[in-house]
Short mmCIF file of C-alpha atoms in Angstrom, two decimals:
data_model
loop_
_atom_site.label_atom_id
_atom_site.label_comp_id
_atom_site.label_asym_id
_atom_site.label_seq_id
_atom_site.Cartn_x
_atom_site.Cartn_y
_atom_site.Cartn_z
CA MET A 1 63.75 106.16 109.77
CA SER A 2 62.59 102.47 109.53
CA LYS A 3 60.23 101.10 112.16
CA LEU A 4 62.43 98.12 112.70
CA SER A 5 66.15 97.72 111.91
CA LEU A 6 68.48 94.87 112.39
CA ARG A 7 72.11 95.27 111.93
CA GLY A 8 74.56 92.47 112.09
CA VAL A 9 72.19 90.26 114.11
CA ARG A 10 73.82 86.83 115.25
CA LYS A 11 72.32 83.98 117.07
CA ARG A 12 73.97 80.71 117.66
CA PHE A 13 72.58 77.50 119.37
CA GLY A 14 75.70 75.93 120.64
CA GLU A 15 77.89 75.06 117.65
CA LEU A 16 75.34 75.84 115.20
CA GLU A 17 75.27 79.57 114.02
CA VAL A 18 71.72 80.19 113.00
CA CYS A 19 71.78 83.63 112.18
CA ARG A 20 75.08 85.00 110.65
CA GLY A 21 75.03 88.77 110.60
CA ILE A 22 71.72 89.77 109.59
CA ASP A 23 71.02 93.39 108.14
CA LEU A 24 67.30 94.25 107.83
CA ASP A 25 64.94 97.19 107.49
CA VAL A 26 61.38 97.29 107.83
CA GLY A 27 59.51 100.42 107.25
CA GLU A 28 56.12 101.60 108.93
CA GLY A 29 53.34 99.95 107.18
CA GLU A 30 55.57 97.64 105.00
CA MET A 31 55.12 93.87 104.61
CA VAL A 32 58.29 91.94 104.52
CA CYS A 33 58.61 88.37 103.68
CA LEU A 34 61.41 86.01 104.48
CA ILE A 35 61.68 83.01 102.18
CA GLY A 36 64.32 80.19 102.21
CA ALA A 37 64.59 76.41 102.93
CA SER A 38 63.94 74.94 106.19
CA GLY A 39 66.82 75.59 108.58
CA SER A 40 67.92 78.82 106.79
CA GLY A 41 67.11 80.73 109.89
CA LYS A 42 63.80 82.43 109.00
CA SER A 43 61.88 81.17 112.47
CA THR A 44 64.88 82.04 114.67
CA LEU A 45 65.19 85.54 113.06
CA LEU A 46 61.57 86.26 113.87
CA ARG A 47 61.83 85.02 117.42
CA CYS A 48 64.90 86.90 117.85
CA MET A 49 62.84 90.14 116.78
CA ASN A 50 60.38 89.93 119.61
CA LEU A 51 63.24 88.78 122.04
CA LEU A 52 61.99 85.37 122.41
CA GLU A 53 65.47 84.25 121.78
CA PRO A 54 68.19 86.66 122.78
CA ILE A 55 70.66 87.31 120.43
CA ASP A 56 74.19 87.06 120.92
CA ASP A 57 75.58 90.02 118.77
CA GLY A 58 74.20 92.98 116.92
CA VAL A 59 71.37 95.60 117.34
CA ILE A 60 67.72 95.58 116.77
CA LEU A 61 66.34 99.15 116.64
CA LEU A 62 62.44 99.45 117.09
CA ASP A 63 61.84 103.27 116.60
CA GLY A 64 65.43 103.90 116.70
CA GLU A 65 65.77 102.31 120.36
CA ASP A 66 68.03 99.34 120.82
CA ILE A 67 65.85 96.60 122.11
CA ALA A 68 68.35 94.02 122.20
CA GLU A 69 70.20 95.37 125.01
CA PRO A 70 71.11 92.60 127.25
CA GLY A 71 69.39 92.65 130.64
CA LEU A 72 66.51 94.76 129.15
CA ASP A 73 63.17 93.84 130.36
CA PRO A 74 61.53 92.16 127.32
CA ALA A 75 57.88 92.20 128.19
CA PRO A 76 57.36 95.75 127.23
CA VAL A 77 58.98 95.36 123.74
CA ARG A 78 56.85 92.05 123.26
CA GLN A 79 53.72 94.20 123.74
CA ARG A 80 54.64 96.28 120.90
CA ILE A 81 55.62 93.25 118.64
CA GLY A 82 53.20 90.49 118.20
CA ILE A 83 53.87 87.04 116.96
CA VAL A 84 51.69 84.34 115.56
CA PHE A 85 53.21 80.66 115.58
CA GLN A 86 53.02 77.82 112.89
CA SER A 87 51.46 75.51 115.64
CA TYR A 88 48.94 78.24 116.72
CA ASN A 89 49.91 77.66 120.69
CA LEU A 90 46.57 78.61 121.88
CA PHE A 91 46.10 78.04 125.50
CA PRO A 92 44.09 74.88 125.77
CA HIS A 93 42.40 75.29 129.00
CA MET A 94 40.74 78.72 127.81
CA THR A 95 38.01 79.49 125.58
CA ALA A 96 38.96 81.37 122.53
CA ALA A 97 37.44 84.71 124.12
CA GLU A 98 39.71 84.03 127.30
CA ASN A 99 42.90 83.25 125.19
CA VAL A 100 42.37 86.70 123.65
CA MET A 101 41.46 88.70 126.67
CA LEU A 102 44.23 87.18 129.01
CA ALA A 103 47.13 89.54 128.23
CA PRO A 104 44.90 92.76 127.91
CA ARG A 105 43.59 91.73 131.21
CA ARG A 106 46.78 91.03 132.97
CA VAL A 107 49.37 93.36 131.12
CA LYS A 108 46.88 96.47 130.62
CA GLY A 109 44.80 95.69 133.49
CA LEU A 110 41.69 96.17 131.72
CA SER A 111 38.47 94.17 132.88
CA ARG A 112 36.49 91.62 130.84
CA GLU A 113 33.58 94.09 130.57
CA ALA A 114 35.80 96.81 129.19
CA LEU A 115 37.42 94.51 126.56
CA LYS A 116 34.17 92.75 125.62
CA PRO A 117 33.27 95.29 122.77
CA ALA A 118 36.66 95.57 121.21
CA VAL A 119 37.21 91.69 121.30
CA THR A 120 33.89 90.97 120.02
CA GLU A 121 34.55 93.27 117.16
CA LEU A 122 37.81 91.69 116.49
CA PHE A 123 36.19 88.02 116.34
CA GLU A 124 33.45 89.43 113.95
CA ARG A 125 35.93 90.87 111.64
CA PHE A 126 37.78 87.67 111.19
CA GLY A 127 34.53 85.61 110.95
CA LEU A 128 35.03 84.00 114.34
CA ALA A 129 31.90 85.77 116.11
CA ASP A 130 30.22 82.34 116.83
CA ARG A 131 33.50 80.70 118.24
CA MET A 132 34.27 83.03 120.90
CA GLY A 133 33.11 80.45 123.69
CA HIS A 134 34.76 77.41 122.05
CA TYR A 135 37.88 75.72 123.41
CA PRO A 136 40.70 75.42 120.88
CA ASP A 137 40.22 71.75 120.59
CA GLN A 138 36.80 72.60 119.27
CA LEU A 139 37.88 74.54 116.41
CA SER A 140 39.43 73.84 113.11
CA GLY A 141 43.03 74.48 112.28
CA GLY A 142 42.15 77.58 110.40
CA GLN A 143 40.00 78.93 112.98
CA GLN A 144 42.78 78.28 115.66
CA GLN A 145 45.10 80.16 113.66
CA ARG A 146 42.68 83.27 113.34
CA VAL A 147 42.12 83.09 117.01
CA ALA A 148 45.77 83.21 117.43
CA ILE A 149 45.83 86.29 115.11
CA VAL A 150 43.31 88.01 116.97
CA ARG A 151 45.02 87.31 120.24
CA ALA A 152 48.27 89.02 119.07
CA LEU A 153 46.09 91.74 117.60
CA ALA A 154 44.18 92.60 121.05
CA MET A 155 47.37 93.85 122.49
CA GLN A 156 47.46 96.40 119.70
CA PRO A 157 50.92 95.83 118.54
CA GLU A 158 52.91 98.15 116.06
CA ILE A 159 54.39 95.30 114.22
CA MET A 160 53.05 91.73 113.70
CA LEU A 161 55.44 88.68 113.17
CA PHE A 162 54.17 85.42 111.38
CA ASP A 163 56.10 82.27 111.59
CA GLU A 164 54.86 80.23 108.67
CA ILE A 165 51.34 80.49 110.15
CA THR A 166 49.69 78.53 107.17
CA SER A 167 52.23 75.56 107.15
CA ALA A 168 50.18 73.35 109.61
CA LEU A 169 46.98 73.77 107.87
CA ASP A 170 45.28 71.58 105.38
CA PRO A 171 45.57 73.21 101.83
CA GLU A 172 41.72 74.19 101.88
CA LEU A 173 42.22 76.11 105.07
CA VAL A 174 45.08 78.30 103.98
CA GLY A 175 43.06 80.64 102.00
CA GLU A 176 41.05 81.67 105.21
CA VAL A 177 44.36 82.74 107.09
CA LEU A 178 45.58 84.40 104.05
CA ASP A 179 42.66 86.61 103.80
CA VAL A 180 43.27 87.80 107.31
CA LEU A 181 46.64 88.90 106.35
CA ARG A 182 45.24 90.67 103.37
CA SER A 183 42.89 92.79 105.47
CA LEU A 184 45.72 93.48 107.79
CA ARG A 185 47.79 94.58 105.08
CA ALA A 186 45.10 96.90 103.72
CA GLN A 187 45.10 98.43 106.90
CA GLY A 188 48.53 99.31 106.94
CA MET A 189 49.81 96.93 109.60
CA THR A 190 53.60 96.37 109.51
CA MET A 191 54.23 92.96 109.12
CA VAL A 192 57.18 90.37 108.72
CA LEU A 193 56.30 86.84 107.60
CA ALA A 194 58.34 83.73 107.09
CA THR A 195 56.44 82.01 104.48
CA HIS A 196 56.41 79.15 101.92
CA GLU A 197 53.47 80.86 100.26
CA MET A 198 55.38 82.27 97.14
CA GLY A 199 52.25 83.27 95.43
CA PHE A 200 51.00 85.17 98.38
CA ALA A 201 54.60 87.02 98.96
CA ARG A 202 54.59 88.03 95.26
CA GLU A 203 51.12 89.36 95.38
CA LEU A 204 51.65 91.47 98.65
CA ALA A 205 55.15 91.93 100.01
CA ASP A 206 56.96 95.26 99.69
CA THR A 207 60.35 93.42 100.14
CA VAL A 208 61.17 89.73 99.98
CA CYS A 209 64.29 88.43 101.73
CA PHE A 210 65.93 85.19 100.53
CA LEU A 211 67.62 83.35 103.46
CA ASP A 212 70.32 80.98 103.08
CA ALA A 213 72.46 79.39 105.77
CA GLY A 214 71.71 82.25 108.19
CA ARG A 215 72.15 85.24 105.91
CA ILE A 216 70.09 87.29 103.63
CA LEU A 217 71.41 86.41 100.31
CA GLU A 218 69.36 88.55 98.33
CA HIS A 219 66.50 91.02 98.85
CA GLY A 220 64.34 93.14 96.66
CA PRO A 221 60.78 93.94 95.58
CA PRO A 222 59.05 90.61 94.85
CA GLU A 223 58.73 91.16 90.97
CA GLN A 224 62.62 91.42 90.89
CA LEU A 225 63.42 88.84 93.25
CA PHE A 226 60.86 86.25 91.73
CA SER A 227 61.56 86.99 88.16
CA ALA A 228 65.05 87.87 87.96
CA PRO A 229 67.11 86.58 91.14
CA LYS A 230 70.75 87.43 90.81
CA GLU A 231 72.32 84.75 92.93
CA PRO A 232 72.47 81.12 91.78
CA ARG A 233 71.17 79.81 95.04
CA THR A 234 68.02 81.95 95.08
CA GLN A 235 67.66 80.78 91.52
CA ALA A 236 67.94 77.14 92.69
CA PHE A 237 65.63 77.41 95.55
CA LEU A 238 62.91 79.23 93.46
CA SER A 239 63.21 76.73 90.61
CA ARG A 240 62.37 74.13 93.43
CA VAL A 241 59.65 75.80 94.99
CA LEU A 242 57.49 77.45 91.90
CA MET B 1 27.58 60.24 98.34
CA ALA B 2 24.02 61.00 99.00
CA GLU B 3 22.79 58.04 96.82
CA ILE B 4 25.00 55.77 98.86
CA SER B 5 23.74 56.71 102.19
CA ALA B 6 20.29 56.41 100.92
CA GLY B 7 21.09 52.89 99.77
CA LYS B 8 22.28 52.10 103.19
CA ALA B 9 19.29 53.53 104.93
CA ALA B 10 16.93 51.29 102.72
CA GLU B 11 18.83 48.21 104.06
CA PRO B 12 18.23 48.01 107.83
CA ALA B 13 19.14 44.25 108.49
CA ARG B 14 22.69 44.66 107.11
CA THR B 15 24.41 41.10 107.16
CA GLN B 16 27.64 40.90 108.78
CA THR B 17 30.87 41.29 106.85
CA ARG B 18 33.72 38.64 106.93
CA ARG B 19 35.73 40.73 109.36
CA GLU B 20 32.72 41.12 111.79
CA ARG B 21 32.00 37.36 111.68
CA TYR B 22 35.63 36.47 112.46
CA ASP B 23 35.83 39.22 115.15
CA ALA B 24 32.65 37.76 116.93
CA ALA B 25 33.88 34.11 116.85
CA GLN B 26 37.21 35.25 118.32
CA ARG B 27 35.49 37.32 121.04
CA ARG B 28 33.34 34.08 122.01
CA ARG B 29 36.20 31.83 121.99
CA SER B 30 38.43 34.41 124.45
CA LEU B 31 35.57 34.63 126.70
CA ILE B 32 34.86 30.95 127.01
CA ILE B 33 38.59 30.44 127.83
CA ALA B 34 38.71 33.13 130.31
CA ALA B 35 35.61 31.79 132.14
CA VAL B 36 37.08 28.20 132.32
CA SER B 37 40.59 29.29 133.64
CA THR B 38 39.09 31.55 136.29
CA LEU B 39 36.61 28.86 137.60
CA ALA B 40 39.34 26.46 137.71
CA VAL B 41 41.63 28.71 139.85
CA ILE B 42 38.52 29.41 142.26
CA ALA B 43 37.78 25.80 142.44
CA ALA B 44 41.56 25.00 143.36
CA ILE B 45 41.61 27.66 145.98
CA ILE B 46 38.25 26.42 147.70
CA LEU B 47 39.32 22.79 147.47
CA LEU B 48 42.99 23.05 148.53
CA VAL B 49 43.15 26.03 151.15
CA PRO B 50 40.96 23.96 153.87
CA LEU B 51 43.40 21.08 153.17
CA ALA B 52 46.25 23.14 154.94
CA PRO B 53 47.06 21.91 158.49
CA GLY B 54 46.43 25.22 160.14
CA TRP B 55 43.37 26.16 158.34
CA GLU B 56 40.82 25.27 161.05
CA ALA B 57 42.83 27.50 163.65
CA VAL B 58 43.10 30.34 160.89
CA LYS B 59 39.46 30.01 160.29
CA ARG B 60 38.77 30.67 163.87
CA SER B 61 41.08 33.48 164.85
CA PHE B 62 40.89 35.40 161.52
CA PHE B 63 37.28 34.88 160.16
CA ASN B 64 35.08 34.51 163.40
CA ALA B 65 31.65 35.76 162.53
CA SER B 66 30.51 36.57 166.00
CA VAL B 67 33.60 38.54 166.74
CA PHE B 68 33.23 40.34 163.50
CA GLU B 69 29.57 41.13 164.31
CA ARG B 70 30.14 42.55 167.60
CA THR B 71 33.48 44.57 166.43
CA PHE B 72 32.59 45.74 163.23
CA PRO B 73 30.26 48.83 164.05
CA GLY B 74 33.02 50.12 166.60
CA LEU B 75 35.55 49.81 163.80
CA VAL B 76 33.32 51.80 161.42
CA GLU B 77 33.12 54.41 164.14
CA ALA B 78 36.68 54.46 164.79
CA PHE B 79 37.28 54.77 161.04
CA LEU B 80 35.46 58.35 161.24
CA LEU B 81 38.72 59.58 162.80
CA ASN B 82 40.74 58.30 159.80
CA VAL B 83 38.41 60.19 157.72
CA MET B 84 38.66 63.32 159.55
CA ILE B 85 42.55 63.28 159.78
CA PHE B 86 42.61 62.70 156.11
CA ALA B 87 40.11 65.49 155.62
CA TRP B 88 41.99 68.26 157.24
CA SER B 89 45.52 66.93 156.03
CA ALA B 90 44.65 66.62 152.24
CA PRO B 91 44.10 70.17 151.67
CA MET B 92 47.29 71.23 153.74
CA ILE B 93 49.26 68.60 151.74
CA ALA B 94 47.87 70.04 148.50
CA LEU B 95 48.77 73.71 149.31
CA THR B 96 52.19 72.87 150.81
CA GLY B 97 52.95 70.62 147.73
CA LEU B 98 51.99 73.41 145.54
CA ALA B 99 54.10 75.96 147.56
CA ILE B 100 57.17 73.75 147.51
CA ALA B 101 56.77 73.00 143.85
CA LEU B 102 56.73 76.65 143.11
CA CYS B 103 59.85 77.19 145.46
CA ARG B 104 61.78 74.97 143.18
CA ASP B 105 60.91 77.08 139.89
CA VAL B 106 61.97 80.38 140.97
CA ARG B 107 64.43 81.70 138.96
CA ALA B 108 65.51 85.12 140.64
CA PRO B 109 69.00 84.92 142.56
CA ALA B 110 67.86 86.59 145.74
CA LEU B 111 65.31 83.71 145.94
CA TYR B 112 67.94 80.89 145.58
CA PRO B 113 67.45 79.96 149.26
CA LEU B 114 63.95 79.12 148.39
CA ARG B 115 64.98 77.03 145.59
CA LEU B 116 67.60 75.19 147.71
CA PHE B 117 65.15 74.83 150.66
CA GLY B 118 62.63 73.36 148.03
CA ALA B 119 65.28 70.68 147.07
CA LEU B 120 66.16 69.82 150.37
CA TYR B 121 62.62 69.54 151.60
CA THR B 122 61.68 67.08 148.82
CA ASP B 123 64.89 65.02 149.08
CA VAL B 124 64.76 64.77 153.04
CA PHE B 125 61.00 63.90 153.39
CA ARG B 126 60.93 61.43 150.30
CA GLY B 127 63.76 59.69 151.60
CA LEU B 128 62.39 58.77 155.01
CA PRO B 129 59.91 56.15 156.02
CA VAL B 130 56.60 57.64 156.91
CA VAL B 131 56.57 55.77 160.25
CA LEU B 132 60.00 57.36 161.26
CA VAL B 133 58.62 60.86 160.72
CA ILE B 134 55.64 60.22 162.51
CA TYR B 135 57.64 59.09 165.46
CA LEU B 136 60.25 61.80 165.36
CA VAL B 137 57.61 64.55 165.03
CA GLY B 138 54.83 62.87 167.15
CA PHE B 139 57.25 62.25 170.20
CA GLY B 140 59.89 64.82 169.59
CA ILE B 141 57.69 67.80 169.36
CA PRO B 142 55.49 67.30 172.29
CA GLY B 143 58.81 66.25 174.27
CA LEU B 144 59.59 70.02 174.42
CA GLY B 145 56.91 70.23 177.09
CA LEU B 146 54.36 72.04 175.26
CA PRO B 147 51.25 73.06 177.34
CA ARG B 148 47.92 71.13 177.15
CA PRO B 149 46.00 71.63 173.80
CA TYR B 150 49.48 71.63 171.92
CA ASN B 151 50.69 68.33 173.06
CA ASN B 152 47.90 66.60 171.26
CA PRO B 153 49.32 63.81 169.00
CA LEU B 154 46.80 64.56 166.16
CA ILE B 155 48.41 67.73 165.62
CA TRP B 156 51.88 66.53 165.49
CA GLY B 157 50.83 63.43 163.55
CA THR B 158 48.97 65.39 161.04
CA LEU B 159 52.12 67.61 160.65
CA ALA B 160 54.17 64.63 159.96
CA LEU B 161 51.80 63.48 157.29
CA VAL B 162 51.92 67.13 155.67
CA LEU B 163 55.55 67.06 155.72
CA VAL B 164 56.06 63.75 153.91
CA TYR B 165 53.03 63.71 151.57
CA SER B 166 53.61 67.38 150.40
CA ALA B 167 57.08 66.28 149.41
CA TYR B 168 55.59 63.68 147.06
CA VAL B 169 52.83 66.04 145.79
CA ALA B 170 55.35 68.92 145.10
CA GLU B 171 57.39 66.40 142.99
CA VAL B 172 54.31 65.32 140.96
CA ILE B 173 53.17 69.15 140.57
CA ARG B 174 56.90 69.91 139.42
CA SER B 175 56.56 67.01 136.83
CA GLY B 176 53.41 68.51 135.56
CA ILE B 177 55.06 71.99 135.40
CA ASP B 178 57.91 70.54 133.35
CA GLY B 179 55.34 68.77 130.99
CA VAL B 180 53.80 71.90 129.74
CA HIS B 181 55.10 72.38 126.42
CA GLN B 182 57.81 75.19 126.09
CA SER B 183 55.71 76.73 122.98
CA GLN B 184 53.21 77.45 125.65
CA ARG B 185 55.43 79.59 127.78
CA ALA B 186 56.61 81.22 124.60
CA ALA B 187 53.31 82.16 123.21
CA ALA B 188 52.15 83.72 126.71
CA ALA B 189 55.70 85.61 126.86
CA SER B 190 55.23 86.98 123.52
CA LEU B 191 51.94 88.54 124.42
CA GLY B 192 53.96 90.70 126.90
CA LEU B 193 52.97 88.52 130.10
CA GLY B 194 55.42 88.61 133.08
CA GLU B 195 56.95 85.29 134.30
CA ARG B 196 54.50 85.07 137.23
CA ASP B 197 51.34 85.72 134.96
CA VAL B 198 52.87 83.00 132.74
CA MET B 199 52.99 80.49 135.36
CA ARG B 200 49.75 81.61 137.29
CA TYR B 201 47.42 81.71 134.11
CA VAL B 202 49.13 79.41 131.42
CA VAL B 203 51.47 76.82 132.80
CA LEU B 204 50.02 76.06 136.35
CA PRO B 205 46.29 75.43 135.36
CA GLN B 206 47.54 72.88 132.57
CA ALA B 207 50.04 71.24 134.75
CA LEU B 208 47.74 70.68 137.76
CA ARG B 209 45.14 69.35 135.37
CA ALA B 210 47.58 66.81 133.81
CA VAL B 211 48.54 65.54 137.52
CA VAL B 212 45.15 64.97 138.78
CA PRO B 213 45.35 60.95 138.40
CA ALA B 214 48.78 60.94 139.84
CA ASN B 215 47.82 63.18 142.90
CA MET B 216 44.84 60.95 143.48
CA ASN B 217 46.91 57.95 143.83
CA LEU B 218 48.97 59.80 146.43
CA PHE B 219 45.93 60.80 148.40
CA ILE B 220 44.74 57.22 148.26
CA ALA B 221 48.15 56.19 149.94
CA LEU B 222 47.61 59.01 152.33
CA GLN B 223 44.23 57.60 153.36
CA LYS B 224 45.95 54.29 154.14
CA ASP B 225 48.98 55.84 156.00
CA VAL B 226 46.77 57.78 158.26
CA ALA B 227 46.50 54.69 160.23
CA LEU B 228 50.18 54.82 161.29
CA LEU B 229 49.15 57.66 163.56
CA SER B 230 47.98 54.97 165.83
CA PHE B 231 51.74 54.61 166.89
CA ILE B 232 51.63 57.71 168.60
CA GLY B 233 48.37 57.57 170.30
CA PRO B 234 45.07 58.40 168.57
CA VAL B 235 42.49 55.73 168.78
CA GLU B 236 41.88 55.33 164.71
CA ILE B 237 40.68 52.19 163.28
CA PHE B 238 44.01 50.47 163.27
CA ARG B 239 44.30 50.95 167.01
CA GLN B 240 40.76 50.23 167.68
CA ALA B 241 41.08 46.67 165.87
CA GLY B 242 44.18 46.19 168.20
CA ILE B 243 42.33 46.88 171.27
CA TYR B 244 39.30 44.52 169.98
CA LYS B 245 42.21 41.72 169.33
CA SER B 246 43.31 41.99 172.76
CA LEU B 247 39.77 42.10 174.23
CA PHE B 248 38.45 38.92 172.02
CA ALA B 249 41.93 37.31 171.80
CA ASN B 250 40.98 37.02 168.03
CA PHE B 251 42.40 38.61 164.78
CA THR B 252 38.94 38.90 163.07
CA PRO B 253 38.93 42.84 163.94
CA TYR B 254 41.92 43.10 161.35
CA VAL B 255 40.01 41.57 158.74
CA GLY B 256 37.24 43.89 159.50
CA ALA B 257 39.58 46.90 159.28
CA ALA B 258 40.72 45.59 156.07
CA ILE B 259 37.36 45.32 154.48
CA ILE B 260 36.49 48.84 155.62
CA PHE B 261 39.92 50.26 153.91
CA LEU B 262 39.13 48.35 150.80
CA ALA B 263 35.66 49.71 150.60
CA ILE B 264 37.12 53.12 150.35
CA THR B 265 40.33 52.56 148.40
CA ILE B 266 39.30 50.12 145.56
CA PRO B 267 36.72 52.53 144.20
CA ALA B 268 38.93 55.39 144.60
CA THR B 269 41.72 53.60 142.77
CA ARG B 270 39.44 52.67 140.11
CA TYR B 271 38.42 56.19 139.50
CA ALA B 272 42.06 57.51 139.55
CA ASP B 273 42.87 54.67 136.70
CA TYR B 274 39.82 55.82 134.83
CA LEU B 275 40.78 59.30 135.06
CA MET B 276 44.32 58.38 133.73
CA HIS B 277 43.00 56.32 131.02
CA LYS B 278 40.76 59.23 129.90
CA GLN B 279 43.79 61.57 130.05
CA ASN B 280 45.98 59.20 127.83
CA ARG B 281 43.20 58.86 125.29
CA ALA B 282 42.72 62.77 125.12
CA ARG B 283 46.35 63.06 124.64
CA SER B 284 46.74 60.56 121.85
#
């Protein structure tokens, strides 16, 4: 059974139907990359997966349970599915460490003292040991994004979603964030990424999905999708970005 | 890179660039023009105002040095009551304003009456002149025949100020809450925080910080409006000035009161402007 399964997911904003019947399976420990042009529905799909956007139709199964049931409390689901955004969205009035500890403190009821060792270890693991007391505006983009990842990881989610997390970064800072993803991959974290980093997707993804106008037009292992795309639209997209 | 900066360090007396020479000349020019124009206006006032036919009478009744000397200490003493009324009203206004702002943000249908109350409250009390509320509350409630300590006009005057000013503070705080970017709420919600925690730990701290200058301006206005309580009894500075005016048959005490108000409000306004300026700069 897949860790996360989407069946016939539809989402519309007013007149615009952004997801038009999406089926997707993410296995335990798998890394799935969503590629496609801006506006193809990648970000919306990710936001639907952890219920930041309620879907209009279809089902989302987490360990076989439908989490898209209208009226269901989204908070417990969101604890299990972390998300990192393109624009970091750190809380500007809190230090990096406070950003990371807020949700474990409030949601899991843990004290700062109890959290300190684990949080310090996370910061150390991602090369941020000396940045714990800094405010977001004192950090570089790459550091902020790594803090945002640590913040999501601190809730010990079962799945991590990454929404174009390197798109807002200067080119020389992209590498440090991708390294974080590599290490998560090595630990067997289940991940779904919306990304424009084709080289990265090719290197690490188990499955790559090409989205076009709210549909998954084509999906498969990266070597197949990148080397021998079947759909003309996939070919056109790849020839533009590669 | 290293060579260039070493070259710079070796040349301490750097000559001005063309741009710097031009800017300096422009600055000198503006300074001279501003000084001349200011002096001209001041000279005109000093020369022309005394030419007005009623100037001698105005000078006697508004700018009388001996009356000023004899009444100023009394005015300062009376002003302490203004400061006290302000000091106990301000925290009540801040808390009530915050509560009303939060009322207007509740989503649960069971709490809809709170939302409605919040909307009505702000509409009513922002829609009335402060004096009118002070009259209605200050004369109306003691008129119910309340026993001794509870018919004190200070209590009901304070209530009137709290009612009116908390409505304004609530609106300012609400605009601050609306101003916190949606992505902050999304980020907090995505971590599994409940709605209350999102408001308390993520939205509200940012909102309140953003509206500090706007609220400061409201509290400066409050400091002035405390004087309106004089209409229902308390002998604060404005009423004290009125008593002196009758005593000396001279308006100078009002000028004294004005000076005392300005001594407080000008620095406070400047500080609020400074905060606002700093915030705008931080945002850009």
